[in-house]
Coordinates of N, CA and C in Angstrom, one line a residue:
X174 N 0.5 -1.2 -0.1 CA 0.0 0.2 0.2 C 0.8 1.4 -0.3
X175 N 2.0 1.2 0.8 CA 2.6 2.7 0.7 C 3.2 2.9 -0.2
X176 N 3.9 1.3 -1.4 CA 4.4 1.7 -2.5 C 3.2 2.4 -3.9
X177 N 2.2 2.0 -3.5 CA 1.2 2.7 -4.2 C 0.9 4.1 -4.0
X178 N 1.0 4.6 -2.7 CA 0.8 6.0 -2.6 C 1.8 6.6 -3.0
X179 N 3.4 6.2 -2.9 CA 4.6 6.9 -3.8 C 4.3 6.8 -5.4
X180 N 4.1 5.8 -5.6 CA 4.0 5.8 -7.1 C 2.8 7.1 -7.4
X181 N 1.5 6.9 -6.7 CA 0.9 7.7 -7.4 C 1.1 9.6 -7.1
X182 N 2.1 9.5 -6.1 CA 2.5 10.6 -5.9 C 3.3 11.5 -6.7
X183 N 4.3 10.2 -7.2 CA 5.2 10.8 -8.4 C 4.4 11.0 -9.7
X184 N 3.8 10.3 -10.3 CA 2.4 10.7 -11.2 C 2.3 11.7 -11.3
X185 N 1.3 12.1 -10.1 CA 0.8 13.3 -9.7 C 1.6 14.6 -10.0
X186 N 3.0 14.3 -9.3 CA 4.0 15.5 -9.8 C 4.1 15.5 -11.2
X187 N 4.6 14.6 -11.9 CA 5.0 14.6 -13.5 C 4.0 15.1 -14.1
X188 N 2.8 15.0 -13.5 CA 1.6 15.3 -14.9 C 1.3 17.0 -14.2
X189 N 1.4 17.4 -12.8 CA 1.5 18.6 -12.2 C 2.3 19.5 -13.1
X190 N 3.5 18.9 -13.2 CA 4.7 19.7 -13.4 C 4.2 20.3 -14.9
X191 N 3.6 19.1 -15.9 CA 3.6 19.4 -17.4 C 2.4 20.5 -17.5
X192 N 1.4 20.5 -16.6 CA 0.2 21.0 -16.8 C 0.5 22.5 -16.6
X193 N 1.5 22.7 -15.9 CA 2.1 24.0 -15.0 C 2.5 24.5 -16.3
X194 N 3.3 24.0 -17.1 CA 4.1 24.7 -18.2 C 3.5 24.5 -19.4
X195 N 2.3 24.0 -19.5 CA 1.6 24.1 -20.5 C 1.3 25.2 -21.3
X196 N 1.7 26.6 -20.8 CA 1.2 27.9 -21.5 C 2.7 28.2 -22.4
X197 N 3.5 27.9 -22.1 CA 4.9 27.9 -22.5 C 5.1 27.3 -23.9
X198 N 5.2 27.7 -25.2 CA 5.4 27.3 -26.4 C 6.7 27.6 -26.8
X199 N 7.8 26.9 -27.1 CA 8.9 27.0 -27.9 C 8.7 27.4 -29.1
X200 N 9.1 28.3 -30.0 CA 8.8 28.8 -31.5 C 10.0 28.6 -32.3
X201 N 10.0 28.1 -33.5 CA 11.6 28.4 -34.3 C 11.5 29.6 -34.6
X202 N 12.6 30.0 -35.2 CA 12.8 31.4 -35.5 C 11.6 31.8 -36.8
X203 N 11.4 30.7 -37.6 CA 10.6 31.6 -38.3 C 8.8 31.7 -37.9
X204 N 8.8 30.6 -37.2 CA 7.3 30.7 -36.2 C 7.3 32.2 -35.7
X205 N 8.3 32.0 -34.7 CA 8.6 33.4 -34.0 C 8.4 34.8 -35.0
X206 N 9.1 34.8 -36.0 CA 8.9 35.7 -36.8 C 7.6 36.3 -37.2
X207 N 6.8 35.1 -37.6 CA 5.8 35.3 -38.0 C 4.5 35.5 -37.2
X208 N 5.1 35.4 -36.0 CA 3.7 35.6 -34.9 C 4.0 37.3 -34.0
X209 N 5.2 37.5 -34.7 CA 5.5 38.7 -33.7 C 5.3 40.1 -34.7
X210 N 4.4 39.9 -35.8 CA 4.1 41.2 -36.7 C 2.8 41.9 -35.9
X211 N 2.1 41.1 -35.3 CA 1.0 41.9 -34.5 C 0.9 43.3 -33.8
X212 N 0.3 43.8 -33.3 CA 0.2 45.5 -33.0 C 0.6 45.5 -31.5
X213 N -0.2 44.6 -31.0 CA -0.2 44.6 -29.3 C 0.4 43.7 -29.0
X214 N 1.8 43.8 -29.0 CA 3.0 42.9 -28.7 C 3.7 43.1 -27.5
X215 N 3.8 42.0 -27.1 CA 4.8 42.3 -25.7 C 6.1 41.2 -25.7
X216 N 7.0 42.0 -26.7 CA 8.4 41.2 -27.0 C 9.3 41.6 -25.9
X217 N 9.8 40.4 -25.5 CA 10.7 40.8 -24.2 C 12.2 40.0 -24.4
X218 N 13.0 41.0 -24.7 CA 14.7 40.6 -24.7 C 15.1 40.5 -23.2
X219 N 15.4 39.3 -22.6 CA 16.0 39.0 -21.3 C 17.4 38.9 -21.3
X220 N 18.2 39.6 -22.2 CA 19.8 39.5 -22.0 C 19.8 40.8 -21.1
X221 N 21.3 41.1 -21.0 CA 21.7 42.1 -20.3 C 21.8 43.6 -21.1
X222 N 21.9 44.6 -20.9 CA 21.5 46.0 -21.4 C 22.7 46.0 -22.3
X223 N 24.1 45.5 -22.2 CA 25.3 45.4 -23.2 C 24.7 44.4 -24.4
X224 N 24.2 43.3 -24.1 CA 23.9 42.7 -25.3 C 22.5 43.0 -25.8
X225 N 21.7 43.4 -25.4 CA 20.6 44.1 -26.0 C 21.3 45.5 -26.8
X226 N 22.3 46.3 -26.7 CA 22.4 47.1 -27.4 C 23.3 46.9 -28.4
X227 N 23.8 45.4 -28.5 CA 24.7 44.9 -29.8 C 23.7 44.6 -30.6
X228 N 22.5 44.5 -30.8 CA 21.8 44.3 -31.2 C 20.4 43.1 -30.8
X229 N 19.0 43.7 -31.4 CA 17.9 42.8 -30.8 C 16.7 43.1 -31.8
X230 N 16.1 42.6 -31.7 CA 14.6 42.2 -32.3 C 13.6 43.3 -32.5
X231 N 13.5 44.1 -33.6 CA 13.0 45.2 -33.6 C 11.7 45.1 -32.7
X232 N 11.5 46.4 -32.0 CA 10.5 46.2 -31.0 C 10.4 45.7 -29.5
X233 N 11.5 45.0 -29.5 CA 11.5 44.3 -28.2 C 12.0 45.5 -26.9
X234 N 11.5 45.0 -25.6 CA 11.8 45.7 -24.6 C 12.7 45.0 -24.1
X235 N 13.7 45.4 -23.3 CA 15.1 45.1 -22.4 C 14.2 44.9 -21.3
X236 N 14.7 43.2 -20.5 CA 14.2 43.2 -19.4 C 15.4 42.3 -18.8
X237 N 16.2 42.7 -18.1 CA 17.6 42.0 -17.8 C 17.1 40.7 -16.7
X238 N 17.2 39.5 -17.2 CA 16.7 38.4 -16.7 C 17.8 38.4 -15.1
X239 N 18.8 38.6 -15.1 CA 19.7 39.0 -14.0 C 19.4 40.2 -13.0
X240 N 18.7 41.0 -13.5 CA 18.5 42.3 -12.9 C 17.3 42.0 -11.3
X241 N 17.5 42.5 -10.3 CA 17.0 42.6 -9.1 C 15.5 43.0 -9.3
X242 N 15.2 44.1 -10.3 CA 14.1 44.5 -10.5 C 13.2 43.6 -11.7
X243 N 13.6 42.4 -12.4 CA 13.4 41.6 -13.0 C 11.6 41.1 -12.9
X244 N 11.6 40.7 -11.9 CA 10.1 40.3 -11.5 C 9.1 41.4 -11.5
X245 N 9.7 42.6 -11.2 CA 8.6 43.6 -10.8 C 8.6 44.3 -12.3
X246 N 9.3 44.4 -13.1 CA 9.4 44.7 -14.5 C 8.0 43.6 -15.2
X247 N 8.1 42.5 -15.1 CA 7.1 41.5 -15.3 C 6.0 41.8 -15.2
X248 N 5.8 42.2 -13.8 CA 4.4 42.5 -13.4 C 3.7 43.7 -14.2
X249 N 4.5 44.6 -14.6 CA 4.0 45.6 -15.5 C 3.4 45.0 -16.9
X250 N 3.4 44.0 -17.0 CA 3.0 43.3 -18.5 C 1.8 42.9 -18.5
X251 N 1.1 42.6 -19.5 CA -0.6 42.3 -19.7 C -0.6 40.7 -19.7
X252 N -1.2 40.1 -18.5 CA -0.9 38.8 -18.1 C -1.9 38.1 -19.6
X253 N -3.2 38.9 -20.0 CA -4.1 38.5 -20.9 C -3.5 38.8 -22.2
X254 N -2.4 38.9 -22.8 CA -1.8 39.1 -23.8 C -0.6 38.3 -23.8
X255 N -0.6 37.7 -25.2 CA 1.0 36.9 -25.4 C 2.2 37.5 -25.0
X256 N 2.8 36.9 -24.3 CA 4.1 37.6 -24.3 C 5.3 36.7 -25.2
X257 N 6.3 37.2 -25.6 CA 7.1 36.8 -26.6 C 8.1 37.1 -26.1
X258 N 9.0 35.8 -25.4 CA 10.4 36.1 -25.2 C 11.9 35.5 -25.5
X259 N 12.9 35.9 -25.5 CA 14.1 35.6 -26.1 C 15.2 36.1 -25.3
X260 N 16.0 35.3 -25.5 CA 17.8 35.4 -24.8 C 18.8 35.8 -25.7
X261 N 20.2 35.1 -25.4 CA 21.1 35.0 -26.4 C 20.7 33.7 -27.1
X262 N 21.0 32.5 -26.1 CA 20.8 31.2 -26.7 C 19.5 30.4 -26.4
X263 N 18.5 30.7 -25.7 CA 17.4 30.1 -25.1 C 17.1 29.6 -24.0
X264 N 18.4 30.0 -23.2 CA 18.6 29.1 -21.7 C 17.8 30.1 -20.9
X265 N 18.2 31.5 -20.7 CA 17.6 32.6 -19.6 C 16.2 32.6 -20.2
X266 N 16.0 32.7 -21.6 CA 14.4 32.8 -21.8 C 13.3 31.8 -21.4
X267 N 14.2 30.3 -21.4 CA 13.2 29.3 -21.4 C 13.3 29.7 -19.6
X268 N 13.8 30.2 -18.6 CA 13.7 30.4 -17.4 C 13.0 31.3 -17.2
X269 N 12.9 32.6 -17.9 CA 12.1 33.5 -17.8 C 10.6 33.3 -18.2
X270 N 10.3 32.2 -19.2 CA 9.4 31.8 -19.7 C 8.3 31.0 -18.3
X271 N 9.2 30.2 -17.4 CA 8.7 29.5 -16.3 C 8.4 30.7 -15.3
X272 N 9.1 31.8 -15.0 CA 8.8 32.7 -13.9 C 7.2 33.3 -14.4
X273 N 7.1 33.5 -15.7 CA 6.1 34.3 -16.6 C 5.1 33.3 -16.3
X274 N 5.2 32.0 -16.4 CA 3.8 30.9 -16.3 C 3.6 30.7 -14.6
X275 N 4.5 31.0 -13.8 CA 4.1 30.9 -12.2 C 3.4 32.0 -11.9
X276 N 3.7 33.4 -12.3 CA 3.2 34.7 -12.1 C 1.8 34.6 -13.0
X277 N 1.7 33.4 -13.2 CA 0.0 33.5 -14.1 C -0.4 34.0 -15.6
X278 N 0.7 34.4 -16.3 CA 0.4 34.4 -17.8 C 0.1 33.2 -18.7
X279 N -0.9 33.7 -19.4 CA -1.5 32.4 -20.2 C -0.9 32.1 -21.6
X280 N -0.4 33.3 -22.4 CA 0.4 32.6 -23.5 C 2.0 33.0 -23.4
X281 N 2.6 32.1 -23.4 CA 4.1 32.5 -23.3 C 5.0 31.8 -24.6
X282 N 5.7 32.7 -25.0 CA 6.2 32.3 -26.6 C 7.8 32.1 -26.2
X283 N 8.4 31.7 -26.5 CA 9.7 31.5 -26.5 C 10.7 31.4 -27.4
X284 N 11.8 32.2 -28.0 CA 12.3 31.7 -29.2 C 13.3 30.6 -29.1
X285 N 13.1 29.5 -29.9 CA 14.0 28.2 -29.9 C 15.6 28.8 -30.4
X286 N 16.5 28.8 -29.5 CA 17.7 29.0 -29.8 C 18.2 30.6 -29.7
X287 N 17.5 31.0 -29.1 CA 17.6 32.5 -29.0 C 18.2 33.5 -30.0
X288 N 18.6 34.5 -29.9 CA 18.9 35.7 -30.7 C 20.2 35.1 -31.5
X289 N 20.5 34.0 -31.3 CA 21.7 33.2 -31.9 C 21.0 32.5 -33.1
X290 N 20.0 32.1 -32.8 CA 19.5 31.8 -34.6 C 18.6 32.5 -35.2
X291 N 18.3 33.7 -34.6 CA 17.4 35.0 -35.5 C 18.3 35.2 -36.6
X292 N 17.5 35.5 -37.6 CA 17.9 36.3 -39.0 C 17.1 37.2 -39.2
X293 N 17.5 38.6 -39.5 CA 16.4 39.7 -39.6 C 15.8 39.1 -41.2

C-alpha cells in the first residue's frame, strides 16, 4: 500500500509539472517571426543591457533576467496578452518563461535557440 501512494504521488508530480508549463510554447525562428507581426505585442529580450545594445529584435523591450527588478518589470505586463521572450541562446528565456507561467501569464512564446538563431 505505501508503494502505491509513492507511485501515485510521483505521477501526480509529473503530470502537475507538465500542466504548469502548458502555457509555454517554444517556437522556431520562422514561427516566432511570423507571430510577432501584431500591433499589441509584448516582446521581451531578457539579455543584459550590453547584449541588447549590440543588437536586438525590432520592437523588443529589454528586461535583464539577472536584474533585481526583473520580476517587478514583468508585473507591469498584461497577463491576458501573449508574451514573446528571447535571450542569447534560449537558456535564460526558458527560465524567464517559467517565471512568467508561475506569475499567471496565459500565453508565453520562447524563441528556440535565442537570438543566435535569429536572422532578420
